[in-house]
Short mmCIF file of C-alpha atoms in Angstrom, two decimals:
data_model
loop_
_atom_site.label_atom_id
_atom_site.label_comp_id
_atom_site.label_asym_id
_atom_site.label_seq_id
_atom_site.Cartn_x
_atom_site.Cartn_y
_atom_site.Cartn_z
CA UNK A 1 15.53 -32.18 14.36
CA UNK A 2 18.36 -30.84 12.25
CA UNK A 3 19.35 -31.98 9.00
CA UNK A 4 22.82 -31.71 7.62
CA UNK A 5 21.99 -33.11 4.11
CA UNK A 6 22.74 -31.35 0.92
CA UNK A 7 19.75 -30.16 -1.33
CA UNK A 8 19.28 -32.71 -3.98
CA UNK A 9 20.88 -31.77 -7.29
CA UNK A 10 17.48 -32.52 -9.12
CA UNK A 11 15.40 -30.15 -6.87
CA UNK A 12 12.92 -27.95 -8.65
CA UNK A 13 13.70 -24.33 -9.69
CA UNK A 14 12.15 -21.84 -7.02
CA UNK A 15 8.72 -20.65 -7.68
CA UNK A 16 8.70 -17.30 -6.19
CA UNK A 17 6.05 -16.34 -3.72
CA UNK A 18 4.38 -12.81 -3.34
CA UNK A 19 7.13 -11.99 -0.68
CA UNK A 20 9.81 -12.62 -3.17
CA UNK A 21 8.39 -11.36 -6.63
CA UNK A 22 9.29 -7.83 -5.86
CA UNK A 23 12.77 -8.63 -5.10
CA UNK A 24 14.47 -6.67 -8.00
CA UNK A 25 17.80 -5.08 -8.31
CA UNK A 26 20.60 -5.20 -10.74
CA UNK A 27 23.48 -6.35 -8.65
CA UNK A 28 23.28 -10.04 -7.74
CA UNK A 29 25.87 -9.83 -5.18
CA UNK A 30 24.70 -6.37 -3.47
CA UNK A 31 25.22 -6.80 0.21
CA UNK A 32 22.53 -6.06 2.74
CA UNK A 33 24.31 -3.01 4.11
CA UNK A 34 24.32 -1.51 0.63
CA UNK A 35 20.82 0.16 0.86
CA UNK A 36 20.14 3.42 2.49
CA UNK A 37 16.92 4.16 4.55
CA UNK A 38 13.96 5.59 2.69
CA UNK A 39 11.16 7.86 3.99
CA UNK A 40 7.57 6.91 3.30
CA UNK A 41 4.78 9.64 2.70
CA UNK A 42 1.04 8.78 2.39
CA UNK A 43 -1.09 11.80 1.52
CA UNK A 44 -5.07 11.91 1.23
CA UNK A 45 -5.07 8.31 0.70
CA UNK A 46 -8.14 6.51 -0.19
CA UNK A 47 -9.05 3.02 -1.48
CA UNK A 48 -11.98 0.82 -2.15
CA UNK A 49 -12.93 -2.56 -3.52
CA UNK A 50 -15.97 -1.83 -5.61
CA UNK A 51 -18.34 -0.19 -3.31
CA UNK A 52 -16.55 -1.28 -0.26
CA UNK A 53 -14.51 1.54 1.07
CA UNK A 54 -11.42 0.30 2.92
CA UNK A 55 -9.26 3.50 3.58
CA UNK A 56 -10.35 6.98 3.82
CA UNK A 57 -8.41 10.26 3.66
CA UNK A 58 -5.36 8.66 5.40
CA UNK A 59 -2.14 10.68 6.11
CA UNK A 60 1.01 8.98 7.48
CA UNK A 61 4.62 10.11 7.33
CA UNK A 62 7.54 7.76 8.17
CA UNK A 63 11.05 9.13 8.46
CA UNK A 64 14.11 7.33 7.07
CA UNK A 65 15.18 4.66 9.36
CA UNK A 66 12.04 4.90 11.71
CA UNK A 67 9.78 1.98 12.61
CA UNK A 68 6.09 2.81 12.40
CA UNK A 69 3.52 0.50 13.89
CA UNK A 70 -0.09 0.39 12.60
CA UNK A 71 -2.78 -1.06 14.64
CA UNK A 72 -6.63 -1.29 14.17
CA UNK A 73 -9.59 -3.60 14.17
CA UNK A 74 -9.79 -6.34 11.81
CA UNK A 75 -10.90 -5.77 8.23
CA UNK A 76 -9.75 -2.00 8.49
CA UNK A 77 -7.51 -2.04 5.58
CA UNK A 78 -4.03 -2.40 7.40
CA UNK A 79 -2.79 -5.16 5.01
CA UNK A 80 -4.16 -3.23 2.11
CA UNK A 81 -2.13 -0.17 3.26
CA UNK A 82 0.96 -2.12 2.93
CA UNK A 83 0.17 -3.47 -0.54
CA UNK A 84 -0.59 0.14 -1.50
CA UNK A 85 2.81 1.46 -0.16
CA UNK A 86 4.67 -1.50 -1.61
CA UNK A 87 3.27 -0.77 -5.14
CA UNK A 88 1.31 -4.07 -5.13
CA UNK A 89 -2.00 -2.12 -5.78
CA UNK A 90 -2.82 1.22 -7.14
CA UNK A 91 -4.72 3.59 -4.90
CA UNK A 92 -8.18 4.83 -5.84
CA UNK A 93 -7.11 8.24 -4.65
CA UNK A 94 -4.38 10.29 -2.92
CA UNK A 95 -0.58 9.86 -3.31
CA UNK A 96 2.35 7.62 -1.83
CA UNK A 97 5.91 8.27 -2.12
CA UNK A 98 8.74 5.81 -0.97
CA UNK A 99 12.20 7.45 -0.92
CA UNK A 100 10.65 10.38 -3.18
CA UNK A 101 9.31 7.84 -5.76
CA UNK A 102 5.52 7.93 -6.44
CA UNK A 103 5.10 5.24 -9.31
CA UNK A 104 3.99 1.82 -8.30
CA UNK A 105 6.85 0.04 -9.94
CA UNK A 106 9.27 2.54 -8.15
CA UNK A 107 7.99 1.87 -4.71
CA UNK A 108 7.93 -1.83 -5.46
CA UNK A 109 11.53 -1.64 -6.13
CA UNK A 110 12.44 0.21 -2.68
CA UNK A 111 9.99 -2.00 -0.57
CA UNK A 112 10.33 -5.65 0.70
CA UNK A 113 7.20 -7.31 1.93
CA UNK A 114 6.93 -9.98 4.72
CA UNK A 115 3.39 -11.61 4.79
CA UNK A 116 1.69 -13.17 7.63
CA UNK A 117 2.74 -16.61 6.76
CA UNK A 118 6.34 -17.56 6.31
CA UNK A 119 5.77 -19.13 2.86
CA UNK A 120 8.85 -21.14 2.78
CA UNK A 121 9.46 -23.65 -0.02
CA UNK A 122 9.42 -27.11 1.37
CA UNK A 123 11.92 -28.47 -1.04
CA UNK A 124 14.36 -25.90 -0.20
CA UNK A 125 16.80 -25.83 2.86
CA UNK A 126 16.67 -22.90 5.05
CA UNK A 127 19.62 -21.11 3.65
CA UNK A 128 18.06 -21.48 0.05
CA UNK A 129 14.90 -19.95 1.21
CA UNK A 130 16.39 -17.00 2.77
CA UNK A 131 18.50 -16.43 -0.21
CA UNK A 132 15.64 -16.50 -2.86
CA UNK A 133 15.93 -12.71 -3.46
CA UNK A 134 19.49 -12.78 -4.56
CA UNK A 135 18.69 -15.88 -6.70
CA UNK A 136 15.88 -13.93 -8.24
CA UNK A 137 18.24 -11.24 -9.23
CA UNK A 138 20.44 -13.61 -11.02
CA UNK A 139 23.15 -14.68 -8.39
CA UNK A 140 24.18 -18.28 -8.47
CA UNK A 141 23.32 -20.53 -5.68
CA UNK A 142 26.88 -20.42 -4.35
CA UNK A 143 26.80 -16.36 -4.39
CA UNK A 144 23.32 -16.25 -2.92
CA UNK A 145 24.32 -18.55 -0.02
CA UNK A 146 27.56 -16.55 0.58
CA UNK A 147 25.33 -13.51 1.00
CA UNK A 148 22.94 -15.22 3.46
CA UNK A 149 25.44 -17.17 5.52
CA UNK A 150 26.62 -14.31 7.83
CA UNK A 151 22.96 -13.52 8.59
CA UNK A 152 22.48 -17.21 10.10
CA UNK A 153 25.16 -16.34 12.72
CA UNK A 154 24.12 -12.95 13.35
CA UNK A 155 20.56 -13.82 13.95
CA UNK A 156 20.95 -17.01 15.98
CA UNK A 157 20.49 -19.54 13.32
CA UNK A 158 23.95 -20.98 12.76
CA UNK A 159 23.82 -24.72 12.35
CA UNK A 160 20.28 -24.79 10.64
CA UNK A 161 21.39 -23.64 7.30
CA UNK A 162 20.66 -26.99 5.55
CA UNK A 163 17.60 -27.78 7.60
CA UNK A 164 14.22 -28.23 5.59
CA UNK A 165 11.39 -25.90 6.61
CA UNK A 166 9.57 -29.16 8.09
CA UNK A 167 12.51 -29.55 10.66
CA UNK A 168 12.26 -26.06 11.92
CA UNK A 169 9.94 -24.55 14.69
CA UNK A 170 7.59 -21.89 14.09
CA UNK A 171 9.75 -19.19 15.24
CA UNK A 172 12.74 -20.38 13.38
CA UNK A 173 10.66 -20.41 10.19
CA UNK A 174 9.74 -16.75 10.80
CA UNK A 175 13.29 -15.82 11.42
CA UNK A 176 14.21 -17.35 8.10
CA UNK A 177 11.31 -15.52 6.47
CA UNK A 178 12.69 -12.18 7.95
CA UNK A 179 16.06 -12.89 6.58
CA UNK A 180 14.55 -13.45 3.11
CA UNK A 181 12.87 -10.06 3.56
CA UNK A 182 16.23 -8.40 4.56
CA UNK A 183 18.24 -10.10 1.75
CA UNK A 184 16.11 -8.29 -0.91
CA UNK A 185 18.31 -5.38 -0.09
CA UNK A 186 15.73 -2.82 0.03
CA UNK A 187 15.41 0.31 2.24
CA UNK A 188 11.89 -0.28 3.35
CA UNK A 189 10.35 -3.17 5.18
CA UNK A 190 6.88 -3.98 5.17
CA UNK A 191 6.00 -6.45 7.99
CA UNK A 192 2.31 -7.81 7.78
CA UNK A 193 1.49 -9.28 11.31
CA UNK A 194 4.74 -11.43 11.16
CA UNK A 195 4.12 -13.28 14.34
CA UNK A 196 0.21 -13.82 14.13
CA UNK A 197 0.54 -17.57 13.92
CA UNK A 198 2.80 -18.10 16.84
CA UNK A 199 1.98 -18.92 20.56
CA UNK A 200 2.06 -16.37 23.10
CA UNK A 201 5.48 -17.57 24.68
CA UNK A 202 7.16 -17.92 21.16
CA UNK A 203 5.68 -14.53 20.03
CA UNK A 204 7.13 -12.63 23.04
CA UNK A 205 10.60 -14.38 22.28
CA UNK A 206 10.54 -13.34 18.51
CA UNK A 207 9.50 -9.70 19.54
CA UNK A 208 12.65 -9.55 21.44
CA UNK A 209 14.62 -11.13 18.74
CA UNK A 210 13.03 -8.70 16.10
CA UNK A 211 13.76 -5.70 18.37
CA UNK A 212 17.49 -6.77 18.13
CA UNK A 213 17.48 -7.38 14.46
CA UNK A 214 15.80 -3.96 13.66
CA UNK A 215 18.36 -2.27 15.94
CA UNK A 216 21.13 -3.91 14.02
CA UNK A 217 20.05 -2.90 10.48
CA UNK A 218 19.37 0.57 9.14
CA UNK A 219 15.91 0.22 7.60
CA UNK A 220 12.70 2.03 7.69
CA UNK A 221 9.86 -0.28 8.44
CA UNK A 222 6.09 -0.33 8.74
CA UNK A 223 4.80 -3.06 11.01
CA UNK A 224 1.02 -4.18 10.94
CA UNK A 225 -0.34 -5.85 13.92
CA UNK A 226 -3.41 -6.48 15.98
CA UNK A 227 -1.32 -6.45 19.13
CA UNK A 228 -1.05 -3.05 20.79
CA UNK A 229 1.65 -4.22 23.06
CA UNK A 230 3.83 -5.43 20.10
CA UNK A 231 3.38 -2.40 18.00
CA UNK A 232 4.45 -0.22 21.08
CA UNK A 233 7.45 -2.39 21.93
CA UNK A 234 8.78 -2.75 18.44
CA UNK A 235 7.97 0.65 16.81
CA UNK A 236 9.15 4.31 17.41
CA UNK A 237 5.60 5.44 16.58
CA UNK A 238 2.23 3.84 16.56
CA UNK A 239 -0.57 4.78 14.27
CA UNK A 240 -4.07 3.83 15.36
CA UNK A 241 -6.83 3.43 12.80
CA UNK A 242 -10.48 3.48 12.96
CA UNK A 243 -12.84 0.53 11.85
CA UNK A 244 -13.25 0.38 8.07
CA UNK A 245 -12.84 2.53 6.06
CA UNK A 246 -9.62 3.31 7.92
CA UNK A 247 -8.84 6.69 9.24
CA UNK A 248 -5.93 7.85 11.63
CA UNK A 249 -7.52 8.48 14.81
CA UNK A 250 -4.45 8.56 17.03
CA UNK A 251 -0.58 8.57 16.99
CA UNK A 252 1.44 7.64 19.87
CA UNK A 253 5.12 7.86 20.61
CA UNK A 254 6.59 4.55 22.03
CA UNK A 255 8.06 4.95 25.46
CA UNK A 256 10.98 2.80 25.05
CA UNK A 257 11.33 1.53 21.53
CA UNK A 258 12.87 -2.01 21.25
CA UNK A 259 14.31 -1.77 24.91
CA UNK A 260 15.83 -5.00 26.35
CA UNK A 261 14.94 -6.92 28.24
CA UNK A 262 11.39 -6.95 26.84
CA UNK A 263 9.68 -7.85 30.00
CA UNK A 264 10.97 -4.93 31.87
CA UNK A 265 9.97 -2.59 29.03
CA UNK A 266 6.25 -3.79 28.63
CA UNK A 267 5.65 -3.78 32.39
CA UNK A 268 7.04 -0.21 33.02
CA UNK A 269 4.58 2.49 34.03
CA UNK A 270 5.18 4.63 30.95
CA UNK A 271 4.65 1.66 28.63
CA UNK A 272 1.49 0.58 30.56
CA UNK A 273 0.01 4.17 30.32
CA UNK A 274 0.68 4.51 26.56
CA UNK A 275 -0.84 1.14 25.99
CA UNK A 276 -3.95 2.22 27.76
CA UNK A 277 -4.18 5.33 25.72
CA UNK A 278 -3.88 3.25 22.43
CA UNK A 279 -6.64 0.88 23.62
CA UNK A 280 -8.94 3.74 24.58
CA UNK A 281 -8.32 5.27 21.11
CA UNK A 282 -9.34 1.89 19.61
CA UNK A 283 -12.32 1.83 21.62
CA UNK A 284 -13.43 5.45 20.81
CA UNK A 285 -13.02 4.57 17.06
CA UNK A 286 -15.58 1.95 17.18
CA UNK A 287 -18.36 4.16 18.62
#
């Protein structure tokens, strides 16, 4: 069901989630296209929570404008890796650089984080949820909506700007969450299993949608997922991690990154062979 009602004048002020707290920047009307891609370098990375080691001697490199997929068993430290890259945690050992910056606050300023759940605020309209990052930088509601509005047209959401989250499907909510991530205006996107909560049909549709969105935007991205097929389809390269503590056990070049239509891409002989190699690496890593 679509809603065309205006947001009430007395609606609460936005209480920003983790996905939006890092949305900094000095220009409240800076456009999405203003940012430049940033490379990510991870060297000799190690991390633990007390006595529990979660990442060990990890080396990763992501070129500017590249999409790196990260797959591995549950609990191996994939989400922790994103938090470390994005400056939300400090590593126990090793070094991380984002666009040449190593300090946590500098990495935070260069990364936009999309968590597993959409975390849309129920009292805000779709466009106001998408525009939280510009609002957090000091833009007025009108300025923030003006920045967000073209993206609704570009990414197939035109007509739903004033719908509430409860009136949107799961796939549409994830699209809004992705727009919120883009509107932070940062060069690096950290995508933490963005489609994990969706059913298989909607997930396949959203993968094709995200493929087009990533092709349209110049961003570096790290995509964490349990789905080997999803990683190979959406990424340029895929890093395969071992069980905890995570180590890099294989790195595979995707045969046809973000090719359309999706069904033809994921059923091709080259894609199937690469998927089998990734699954075999995961199986070896468990031994």
